[in-house]
Coordinates of C-alpha atoms and ligand atoms in Angstrom, one line a residue:
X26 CA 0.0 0.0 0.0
X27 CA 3.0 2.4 0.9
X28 CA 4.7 1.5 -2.7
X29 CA 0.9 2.3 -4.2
X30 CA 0.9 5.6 -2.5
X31 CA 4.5 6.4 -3.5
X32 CA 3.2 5.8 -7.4
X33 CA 0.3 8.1 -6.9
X34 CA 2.4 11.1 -5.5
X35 CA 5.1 10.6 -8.1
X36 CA 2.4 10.6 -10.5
X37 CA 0.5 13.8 -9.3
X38 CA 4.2 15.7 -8.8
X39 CA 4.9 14.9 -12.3
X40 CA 1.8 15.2 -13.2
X41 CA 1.4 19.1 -11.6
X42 CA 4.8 20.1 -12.9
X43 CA 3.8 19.5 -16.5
X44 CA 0.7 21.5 -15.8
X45 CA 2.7 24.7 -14.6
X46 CA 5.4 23.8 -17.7
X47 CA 3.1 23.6 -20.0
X48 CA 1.2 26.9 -18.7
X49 CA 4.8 28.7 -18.8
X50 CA 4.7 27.6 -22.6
X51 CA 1.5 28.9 -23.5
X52 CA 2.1 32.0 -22.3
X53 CA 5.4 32.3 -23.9
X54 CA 3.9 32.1 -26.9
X55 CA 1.0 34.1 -26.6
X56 CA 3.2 37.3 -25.1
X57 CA 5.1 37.0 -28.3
X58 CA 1.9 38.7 -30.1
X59 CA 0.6 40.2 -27.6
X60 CA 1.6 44.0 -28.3
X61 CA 0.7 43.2 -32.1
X62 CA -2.5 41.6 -31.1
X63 CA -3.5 44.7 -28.9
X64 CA -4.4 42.5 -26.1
X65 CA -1.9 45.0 -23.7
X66 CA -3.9 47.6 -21.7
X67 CA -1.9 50.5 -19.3
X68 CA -3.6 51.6 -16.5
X69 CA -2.7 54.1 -14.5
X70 CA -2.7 54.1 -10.5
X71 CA -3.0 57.9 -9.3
X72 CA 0.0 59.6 -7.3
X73 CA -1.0 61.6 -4.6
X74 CA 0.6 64.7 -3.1
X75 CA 0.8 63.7 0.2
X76 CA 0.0 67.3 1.9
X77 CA -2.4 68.7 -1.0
X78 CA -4.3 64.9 -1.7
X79 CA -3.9 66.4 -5.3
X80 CA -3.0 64.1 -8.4
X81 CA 0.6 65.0 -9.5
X82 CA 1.2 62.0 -12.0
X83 CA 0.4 58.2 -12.2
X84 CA 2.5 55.0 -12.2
X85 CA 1.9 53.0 -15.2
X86 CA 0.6 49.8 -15.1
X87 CA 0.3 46.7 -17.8
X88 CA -2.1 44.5 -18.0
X89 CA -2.5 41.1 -20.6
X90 CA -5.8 39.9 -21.6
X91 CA -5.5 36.8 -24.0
X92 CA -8.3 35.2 -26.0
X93 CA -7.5 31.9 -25.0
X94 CA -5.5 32.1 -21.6
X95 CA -7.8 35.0 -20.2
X96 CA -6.4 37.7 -17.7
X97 CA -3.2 37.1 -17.0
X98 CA -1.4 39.1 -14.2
X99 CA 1.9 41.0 -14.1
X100 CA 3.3 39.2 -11.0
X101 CA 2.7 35.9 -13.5
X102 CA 3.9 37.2 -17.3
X103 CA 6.3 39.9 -16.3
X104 CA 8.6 37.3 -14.5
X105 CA 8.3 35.1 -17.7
X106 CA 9.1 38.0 -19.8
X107 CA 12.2 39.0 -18.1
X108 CA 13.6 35.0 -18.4
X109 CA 13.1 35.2 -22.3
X110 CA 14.2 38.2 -23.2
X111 CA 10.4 39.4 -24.3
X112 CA 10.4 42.0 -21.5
X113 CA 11.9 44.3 -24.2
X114 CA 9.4 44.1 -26.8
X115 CA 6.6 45.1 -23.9
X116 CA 8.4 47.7 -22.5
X117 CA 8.8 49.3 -26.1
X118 CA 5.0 49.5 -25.6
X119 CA 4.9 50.9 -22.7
X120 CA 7.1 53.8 -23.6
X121 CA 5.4 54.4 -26.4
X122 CA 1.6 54.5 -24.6
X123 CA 2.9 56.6 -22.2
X124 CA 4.1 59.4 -24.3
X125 CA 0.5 59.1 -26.2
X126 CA -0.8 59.2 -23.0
X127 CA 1.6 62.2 -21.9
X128 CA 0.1 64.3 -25.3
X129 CA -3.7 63.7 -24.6
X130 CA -3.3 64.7 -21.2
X131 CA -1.6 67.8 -22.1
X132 CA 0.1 68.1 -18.3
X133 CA 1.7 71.0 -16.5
X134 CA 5.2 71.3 -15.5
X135 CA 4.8 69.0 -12.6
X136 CA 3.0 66.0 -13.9
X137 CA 4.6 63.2 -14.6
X138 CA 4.2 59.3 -15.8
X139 CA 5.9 56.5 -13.8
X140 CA 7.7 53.5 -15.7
X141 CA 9.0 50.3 -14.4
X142 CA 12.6 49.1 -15.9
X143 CA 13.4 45.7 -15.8
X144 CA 17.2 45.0 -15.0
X145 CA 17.6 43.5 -18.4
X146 CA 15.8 47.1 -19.8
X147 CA 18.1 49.0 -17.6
X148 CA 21.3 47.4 -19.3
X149 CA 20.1 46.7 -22.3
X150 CA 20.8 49.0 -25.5
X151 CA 17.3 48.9 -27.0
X152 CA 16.3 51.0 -24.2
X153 CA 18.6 54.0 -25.2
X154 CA 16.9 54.1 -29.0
X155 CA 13.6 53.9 -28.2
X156 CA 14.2 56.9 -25.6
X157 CA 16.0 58.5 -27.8
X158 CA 13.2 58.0 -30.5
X159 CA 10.4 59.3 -28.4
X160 CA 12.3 62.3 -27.6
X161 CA 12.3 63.2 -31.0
X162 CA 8.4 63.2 -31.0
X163 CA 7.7 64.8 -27.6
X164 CA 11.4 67.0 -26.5
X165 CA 10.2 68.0 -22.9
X166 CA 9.8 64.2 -22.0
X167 CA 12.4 63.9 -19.4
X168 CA 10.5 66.5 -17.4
X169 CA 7.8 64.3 -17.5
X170 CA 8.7 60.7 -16.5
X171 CA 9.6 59.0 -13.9
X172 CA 11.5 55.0 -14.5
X173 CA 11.1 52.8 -11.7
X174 CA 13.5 50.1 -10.9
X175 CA 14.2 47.6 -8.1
X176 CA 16.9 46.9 -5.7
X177 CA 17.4 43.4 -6.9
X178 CA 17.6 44.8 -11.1
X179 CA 20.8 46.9 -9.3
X180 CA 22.2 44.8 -7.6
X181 CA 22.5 41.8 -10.0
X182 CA 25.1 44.4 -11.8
X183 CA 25.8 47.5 -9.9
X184 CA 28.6 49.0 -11.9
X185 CA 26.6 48.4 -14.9
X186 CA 23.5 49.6 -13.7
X187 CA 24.7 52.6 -11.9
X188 CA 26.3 54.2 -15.2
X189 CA 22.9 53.4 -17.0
X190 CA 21.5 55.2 -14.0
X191 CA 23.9 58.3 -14.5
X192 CA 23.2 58.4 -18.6
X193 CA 19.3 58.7 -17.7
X194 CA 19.9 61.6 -15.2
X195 CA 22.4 63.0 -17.2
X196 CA 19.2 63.5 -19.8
X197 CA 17.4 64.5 -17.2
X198 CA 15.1 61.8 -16.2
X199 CA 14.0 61.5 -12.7
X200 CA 14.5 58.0 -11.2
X201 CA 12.7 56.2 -8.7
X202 CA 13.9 53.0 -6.4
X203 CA 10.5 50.5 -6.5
X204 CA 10.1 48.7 -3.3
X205 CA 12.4 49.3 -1.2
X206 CA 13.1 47.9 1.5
X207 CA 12.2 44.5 0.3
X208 CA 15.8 43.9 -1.1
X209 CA 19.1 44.1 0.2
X210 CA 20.8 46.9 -0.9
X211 CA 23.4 48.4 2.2
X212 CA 23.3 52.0 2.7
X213 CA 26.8 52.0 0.8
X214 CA 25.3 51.4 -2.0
X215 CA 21.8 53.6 -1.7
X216 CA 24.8 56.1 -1.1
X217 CA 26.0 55.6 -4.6
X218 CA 23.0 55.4 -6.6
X219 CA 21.8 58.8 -8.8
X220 CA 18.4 58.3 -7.9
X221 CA 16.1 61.2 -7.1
X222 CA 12.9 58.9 -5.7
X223 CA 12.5 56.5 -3.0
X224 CA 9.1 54.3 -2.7
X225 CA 9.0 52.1 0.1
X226 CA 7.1 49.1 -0.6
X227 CA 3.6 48.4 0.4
X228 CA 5.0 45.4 2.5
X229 CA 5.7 48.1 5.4
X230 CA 2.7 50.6 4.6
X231 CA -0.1 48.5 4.6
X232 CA 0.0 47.5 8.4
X233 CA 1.2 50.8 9.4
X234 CA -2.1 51.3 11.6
X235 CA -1.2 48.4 13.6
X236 CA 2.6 48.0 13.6
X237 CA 4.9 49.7 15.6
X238 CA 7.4 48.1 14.1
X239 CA 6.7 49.4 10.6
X240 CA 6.1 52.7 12.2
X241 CA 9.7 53.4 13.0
X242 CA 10.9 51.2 9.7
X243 CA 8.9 53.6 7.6
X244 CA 9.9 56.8 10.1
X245 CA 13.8 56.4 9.9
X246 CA 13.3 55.4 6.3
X247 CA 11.4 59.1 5.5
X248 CA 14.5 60.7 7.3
X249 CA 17.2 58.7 5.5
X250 CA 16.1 59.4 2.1
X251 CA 15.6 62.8 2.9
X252 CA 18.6 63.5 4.5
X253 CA 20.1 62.2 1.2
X254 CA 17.7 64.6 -0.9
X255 CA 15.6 61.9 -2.1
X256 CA 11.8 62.1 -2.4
X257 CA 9.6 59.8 -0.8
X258 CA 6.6 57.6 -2.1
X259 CA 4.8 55.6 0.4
X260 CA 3.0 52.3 -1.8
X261 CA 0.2 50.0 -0.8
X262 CA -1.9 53.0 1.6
X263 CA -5.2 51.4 2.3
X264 CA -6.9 53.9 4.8
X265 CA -7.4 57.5 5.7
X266 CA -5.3 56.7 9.0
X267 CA -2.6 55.7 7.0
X268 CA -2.5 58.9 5.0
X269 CA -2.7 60.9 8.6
X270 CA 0.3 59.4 9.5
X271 CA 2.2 59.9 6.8
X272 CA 1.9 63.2 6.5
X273 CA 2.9 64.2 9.8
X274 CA 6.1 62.0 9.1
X275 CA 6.4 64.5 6.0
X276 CA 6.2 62.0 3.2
X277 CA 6.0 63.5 0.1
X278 CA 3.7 60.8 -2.3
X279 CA 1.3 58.5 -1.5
X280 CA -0.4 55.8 -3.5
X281 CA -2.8 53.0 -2.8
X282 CA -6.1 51.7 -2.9
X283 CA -7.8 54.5 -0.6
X284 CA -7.0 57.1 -3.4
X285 CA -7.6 54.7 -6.6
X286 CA -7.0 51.4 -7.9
X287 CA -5.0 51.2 -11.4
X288 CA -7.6 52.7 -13.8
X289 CA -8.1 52.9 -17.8
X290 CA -6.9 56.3 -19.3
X291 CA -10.1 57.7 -19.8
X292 CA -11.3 57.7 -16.0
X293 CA -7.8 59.1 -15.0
X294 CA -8.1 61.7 -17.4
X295 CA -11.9 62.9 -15.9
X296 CA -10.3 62.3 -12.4
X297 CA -7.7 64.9 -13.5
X298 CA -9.9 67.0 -15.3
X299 CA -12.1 67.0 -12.3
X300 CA -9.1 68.1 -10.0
X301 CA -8.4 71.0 -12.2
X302 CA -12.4 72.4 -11.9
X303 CA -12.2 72.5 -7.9
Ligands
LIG27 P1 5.0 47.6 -8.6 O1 5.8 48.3 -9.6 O2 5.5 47.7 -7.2 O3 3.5 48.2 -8.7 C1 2.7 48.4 -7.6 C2 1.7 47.3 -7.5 O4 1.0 47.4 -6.2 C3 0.6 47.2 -8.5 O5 0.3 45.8 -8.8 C4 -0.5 47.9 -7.9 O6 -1.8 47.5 -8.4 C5 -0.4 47.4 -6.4 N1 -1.0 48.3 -5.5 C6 -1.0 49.7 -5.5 N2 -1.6 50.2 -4.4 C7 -2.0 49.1 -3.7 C8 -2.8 49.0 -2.4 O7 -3.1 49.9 -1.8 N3 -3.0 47.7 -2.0 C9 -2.6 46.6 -2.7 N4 -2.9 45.4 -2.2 N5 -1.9 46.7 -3.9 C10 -1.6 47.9 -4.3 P2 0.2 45.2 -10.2 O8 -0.3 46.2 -11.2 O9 -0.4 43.9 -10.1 O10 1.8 45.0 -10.6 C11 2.6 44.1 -10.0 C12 4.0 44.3 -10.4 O11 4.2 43.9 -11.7 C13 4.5 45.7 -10.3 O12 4.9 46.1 -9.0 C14 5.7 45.6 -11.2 O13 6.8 45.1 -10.5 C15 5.2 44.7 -12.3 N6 4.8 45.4 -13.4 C16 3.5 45.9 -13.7 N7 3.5 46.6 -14.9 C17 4.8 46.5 -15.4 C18 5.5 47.0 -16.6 O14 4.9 47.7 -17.4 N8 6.8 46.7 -16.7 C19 7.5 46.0 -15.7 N9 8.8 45.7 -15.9 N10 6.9 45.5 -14.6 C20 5.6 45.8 -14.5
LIG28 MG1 6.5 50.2 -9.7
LIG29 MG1 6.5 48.9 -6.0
LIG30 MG1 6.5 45.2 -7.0

């Protein structure tokens, strides 16, 4: 009976990693039309002055819906991307939305569109073309967006990354480090990195209420960026409590589910357009 049961777990452990292969397969070759096929969407998740509660720009957001696999979430295809080199093609996209999205909103001086840069993006050359491309079309864009990267897209290559880093400030791009804290970069290193934006990750905002724990983590972190002139977005706040907090701890940008979900252009827009009429 024990050799019987053996078979049947080999059997469904086989069986379940063919199932997740096979899914990994499928989507490979679906993302590979995806942008062609028009099944990409951006949304955009508001970003929220934290003193004001005013809109001051959005964080771009992709999302996949496929005929035959359905929705499919970032968390799932972006990781998937990345391994096959794909990541490029979809970022491409993204860049490109957001600069059509940039000249229908027609934004101010201070607005401004947040992208996230993979680490193979960030030291790849297609990157540097297709910026330099969409320059061409819209000149003021540096002033108006804002790429997102990770600890761990740095640290797999710092000396790499870092000049990348420097060539996007040197044209005048603002860059932001995407959850941090959830990494494991030393302060040496946060030291040397030209970036202009912190965002802590929503791992240490959400339970802010409750935690006094997160309260100082999220405290000293406030005071460390801004001692190193960085400015601060606090992801992942749920409640009106959270935003209380954070303002008296002087954080500068908020986003999270109590101001918006990610949203279709065309309700951000009114949102904005709304904004502007009060
Ligand atoms: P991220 O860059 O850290 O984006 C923030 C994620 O947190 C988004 O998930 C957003 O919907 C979610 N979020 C925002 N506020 C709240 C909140 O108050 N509560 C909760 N529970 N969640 C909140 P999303 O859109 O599912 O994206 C997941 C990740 O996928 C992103 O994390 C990013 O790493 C990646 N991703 C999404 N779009 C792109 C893209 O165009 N390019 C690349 N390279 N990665 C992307
Ligand atoms: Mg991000
Ligand atoms: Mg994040
Ligand atoms: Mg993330």
């Amino acid at each position: 009976q024990e050799a019987k049961r053996r078979q049947d777990f080999v059997f469904l452990y086989s069986e379940g990693l063919d199932e997740q292969y096979l899914r990994k397969l499928d989507i490979l070759e679906h993302l590979k039309y995806a942008a062609d096929e028009k099944e990409l969407t951006l949304l955009l998740q508001p970003k929220i002055e934290t003193q004001t509660g005013k809109t001051i720009g959005a964080e771009a957001l992709l999302r996949w819906h496929n005929e035959k696999l359905g929705f499919v979430g970032p968390d799932e295809f972006i990781p998937l991307a990345e391994q096959s080199g794909l990541i490029k093609r979809l970022t491409e996209w993204v860049f490109k939305q957001s600069v059509s999205y940039l000249k229908r909103i027609n934004a101010g001086g201070d607005f401004s569109l947040s992208i996230n840069l993979s680490a193979i993006d960030l030291l790849s050359d297609e990157i540097l073309s297709v910026i330099d491309e969409l320059e061409r079309e819209m000149p003021e864009l540096n002033k108006h967006l804002i790429l997102e990267v990770t600890e761990s897209a740095i640290v797999s290559d710092p000396d790499a990354a870092i000049e990348r880093l420097n060539w996007l400030r040197g044209k005048g791009y603002q860059v932001s480090i995407d959850d941090y804290g959830t990494g494991y970069s030393s302060l040496e290193q946060m030291r040397r990195l030209p970036v202009t934006e912190l965002k802590i990750d929503r791992a240490f905002v959400q339970p802010l209420v409750s935690s006094v724990t997160d309260q100082s983590i999220v405290r000293s972190t406030i005071q460390l960026a801004h001692e190193l002139g960085l400015k601060v977005v606090a992801e992942g706040v749920e409640d009106v409590e959270s935003w209380n907090w954070l303002k008296n701890q002087n954080c500068d940008v908020l986003q999270g589910f109590y101001f918006s979900k990610p949203i279709p252009f065309d309700d951000f827009n009114e949102r904005l357009q709304g904004e502007s009429r009060d």
